[in-house]
Structures are given as structure tokens and as C-alpha cells.
Amino acid sequence: MTCEAYWPSPLWIEAFDPYPWHGLVYQQADNRWLQPSEGRPAVPLPPSPLSFQEFPNYLADPALWDIGNPDPPYSQCLYDAGGESLGRGLLRVTDTETRVGGVTRKLDVRWSAEYGRTGELRLVEDGVVVASTPYDQQDVTAGVNILTSPYGGDFNTMPGPLDFGVTRQIDRSADGTRRLITHSNSYTSPAGRQYFIVGVVLVTIGQAEDGSLTLTYAVAATTSECLGAHTYSRNSDRYSARINASSGSLELTPIPPDYSTGAGIYAHPHTGTMLEETERKGRVMGGWLTPGGVVLVRCDHTQRITQSGDPSGTYAEKWSPSSTSYENQHWRVAYAREREYEIRLYSDTDELTLSGRDDRSRVAAVDSNPISGGSPTYLGSVEYADSELVEGLVDHSVESTDDSGLSFQELAILSITATAPPDMTKTYAPEPLSLPTGVQASVSATCQKAWTIVARTATDLYMSAVITPEGSEMAPKVVALPHVPFVVFNPLTLEVTRSVDHLDKTLLGVI
């Protein structure tokens, strides 16, 4: 190979690897840079060769292309220039290049079925169907045909037609003959559109003895397996507290366990104890292929709410000895609420967790206002204490005392609150991940082989370690907003790169 002082594009001998530049691509100021392997200094990203105008300069979600070709002869000149000619490379995870029967072809997997219909799984080349097999959506839904939104309303599990935005190829084998494909659905929440996976299918492309192409599929995860196990439990021992005006005694009326506070039947404050726990375990978020099969990335989400109210210091007196009723009320109520959250992200290589809690305390010492028709109804004070904690991101508490008294309606701030329990005979779509108020949480994968937990406040962003096919990498980190989180895993080098570790650069991908 001829060496040149400058290497604007590959020489003809590199046609086997027409763009022999490999590594991390990023933007700094107005320039795009390539960071080669083995600690070599960054170089300006070389232009694509003229004969490969459609060649991508970088990939945010790459897959390995390796059909067994050896590396071309080593070139010191190319290496010194920041290049490296390889016998393998990277493609988009959604690309269709397939090596079958010793020939490289572009084979696209498509579905013909709409909702509720048995259709075909098709292999398409240049617009022509070259192989097909019957495809039954019931193999995926396995009887779960209707889902319920956490915010109300039912919808079909499998929308259709399947090819329009509801299927996605999330991984491919190195030769393209195996494709990992997900079916997804969505619903509208107050936080926006919520997307979730309802089926994972492994498609295999082969060749028969007569040279014709073959197409088969296997369900890697059914709808119920993708949604995970959803449970809800409630342990309620609540009472409506009121003062008997005839006797002055504190009376506690039992509240049915399934009672919703909004029904307005029982007077405030509601006291006693209540524990609620909602859990979804094993929800499928994504996955990748291995030589031996399929690895799924899953998420567990738990929310536990404990409430208690103690009115034991409450009593009543007569306004005067001649009074016939005990209307001078002295409310002494201590209310507490603890909410605990945990998000667990895991595959067979490792696991990550992010937990948080927010606690609330209200201690009231208020007495009836002696002025008839006066406002507020009760005079006295309420001590407030609130705290939020999300490991590595939020640790905040505030305490205050309010001496302005309470109206009768405001006794509700001392009450245990509850909504009606969900109808667990229904199959619910996954609820949005939650952390304490003011913290938004998500499981993120700009690259299908690099999964993280991301949490945001109004000012900061938390990014966890990263789960990859090689295990978990790096440590959690918090950076100031604005920041767009980005993570990429390079199947060539098995390296993972996070945006939070390169704040002076804009990561674009790898090549």
C-alpha cells in the first residue's frame, strides 16, 4: 500500500473495508472527530469515499457484521493516520444485509397480518416476497387480547397493521440470519405517550437444499411475559374520627378497606393505618441475541405507601357549665405518610437499582374557634415536615409551622387518603415508572445493547451504570441540566461510552 502524507479517503486496496476508520465519533465545537482504538489521538472524521455516498458516518445503535472474512494486511501508514482496516464492521441494528448460501443479500422481514387476523411472515428482497410462513398473532398474545390503561380504557393488545410503527428489529446476528423483533403498543398518560413491548419474536432465515430461502419464527416472550407479573395489595385498618357532641367522647367509625377517600361518605380525619404496595416484576424492556439464544432486559418497579393517623390526644369540652353539648373541640392528630420506590433493571449479565422515598408528617394541635361564625373553624398550629431522597440525586427536607389554624374541610390534610383499588381481574398495561414528586424516571437505551436508569429533577440528571452484553459498566453519575443522555455500545471493541462522562463533547455514535 502506498503511504500518503495526508489520508483524505481510503486507497483502492482498502476496497474490502471501504471506510477503514473505526471508533467513537463525536462533535466538538463545529468539527466532527473520530477517536480511534488503542489510545491513539483523535483525528478529524474522514469523509466517506465517493463511491459510498450512502455509507453512514456513525451509528448510534450498531450491530456487528462479521461473516468470517480475515482482516486485510496490516498498514502502518493507515494505523498512524488513525485508521484500521478490518474484515468485519458495523451496521445499523435495523439493517437487512444477510449472508446466506455464501451470498450477501438485503432481506427485509415484514408482516402481513392486521389485528385479529392470521397472516404471513414474509421475507422481501427488492420488493419481491422470496419466502414466507404463516404467522398467528395468538402465538404472541397467548390469549391476552385486551389491555387496560392504568388511566382507564381498554384497547387491543396487538395493534395493526403490524408493519406500521409497532414492530422493531432490536438486534441481528453477525451474519443477519437471525433477527430479534419486538411488537409494541402505547397509551396516553398525563406525562405523554407511554410505549411498551407486548411480544418478542426471533426470526430465522435459512436456505433449503434446492437453494430457496426459508423463514421461521419462535416466540421469545409472549404478551404476559413481556408485561411481567403485576400485583397490588392493601392492608387497611382505617377509622373516621369524630367527636360525639352529646358525650364529648372521641368516636372511631371503621372504614371499609376498599373505600375511596373521594367518595365523601366518612368524615375527616381518617385515622388508623394503611399499607399499599404495587409491584410489576419482569417487564421486558429490550434485549439482544447471543450465539446460544436470546437475552431479555427486564425491569421491576415497586411502590410502597404506608400511612398512619393517631388522634389519641383529641378531646372536647363544654363552652360553659350550663351547655348541653361538648362543642369546644381540641383536635390532636399526628399523621404520617411514607412512600418508597424502587426501580430494578437487569439482564442475565448484571442488575442495576435506583430507589427513593418521600415522607410527610403533619402534627396538629387545633382548638375550636370560640367566635361564632369565625374563620378559621379551628385555631392553633400544624407542624409540617417533608423530605425527599433519591440516592445520588436528591436529599431534601423542610420543616415549618403554620399558626393560621384550619377550616373544617382542611382537617383532610390530617387524613389517610386512598383511591379505589384496581380491578385485578383485568390485564393492565405497564404504568409509568415513578420516583418521589419532582423526579422523573425512565429506563433508557439510545443503543439496544446499552441500558441505563435515568432520573431528572428540575436542575440535574442522574445516569446509572450501564448494562451491556458484557455486564455492567461505570458508576452512577449526576450532571447539571440541560443535558441529553446518550450511551453507545461498540460491538467491535465491546466498549461502552456515556454522554455524562464527556460533557465537553456531543457523542454521535461509533463506526
PDB file of C-alpha atoms in Angstrom, residues 337 357-363 382-389 394-402:
ATOM      1  CA  ARG A 337     -47.047   9.093  55.125  1.00  0.00           C
ATOM      2  CA  ARG A 357     -38.641   7.788  49.114  1.00  0.00           C
ATOM      3  CA  ASP A 358     -40.636  10.797  50.147  1.00  0.00           C
ATOM      4  CA  ASP A 359     -42.016  11.203  53.659  1.00  0.00           C
ATOM      5  CA  ARG A 360     -44.640  13.537  55.040  1.00  0.00           C
ATOM      6  CA  SER A 361     -45.594  14.398  58.607  1.00  0.00           C
ATOM      7  CA  ARG A 362     -48.424  16.596  59.879  1.00  0.00           C
ATOM      8  CA  VAL A 363     -48.862  17.151  63.633  1.00  0.00           C
ATOM      9  CA  VAL A 382     -49.879  22.486  62.404  1.00  0.00           C
ATOM     10  CA  GLU A 383     -46.273  21.300  62.222  1.00  0.00           C
ATOM     11  CA  TYR A 384     -45.207  20.241  58.736  1.00  0.00           C
ATOM     12  CA  ALA A 385     -42.204  18.047  57.871  1.00  0.00           C
ATOM     13  CA  ASP A 386     -41.458  16.853  54.331  1.00  0.00           C
ATOM     14  CA  SER A 387     -38.442  15.039  52.929  1.00  0.00           C
ATOM     15  CA  GLU A 388     -37.353  13.506  49.622  1.00  0.00           C
ATOM     16  CA  LEU A 389     -34.464  11.163  48.972  1.00  0.00           C
ATOM     17  CA  VAL A 394     -31.994  14.278  45.795  1.00  0.00           C
ATOM     18  CA  ASP A 395     -31.650  14.656  49.553  1.00  0.00           C
ATOM     19  CA  HIS A 396     -34.001  17.404  50.657  1.00  0.00           C
ATOM     20  CA  SER A 397     -36.095  18.111  53.730  1.00  0.00           C
ATOM     21  CA  VAL A 398     -38.100  21.047  55.013  1.00  0.00           C
ATOM     22  CA  GLU A 399     -39.931  21.760  58.250  1.00  0.00           C
ATOM     23  CA  SER A 400     -42.368  24.534  59.091  1.00  0.00           C
ATOM     24  CA  THR A 401     -45.137  25.521  61.491  1.00  0.00           C
ATOM     25  CA  ASP A 402     -48.392  27.118  60.405  1.00  0.00           C
TER      26      ASP A 402
END
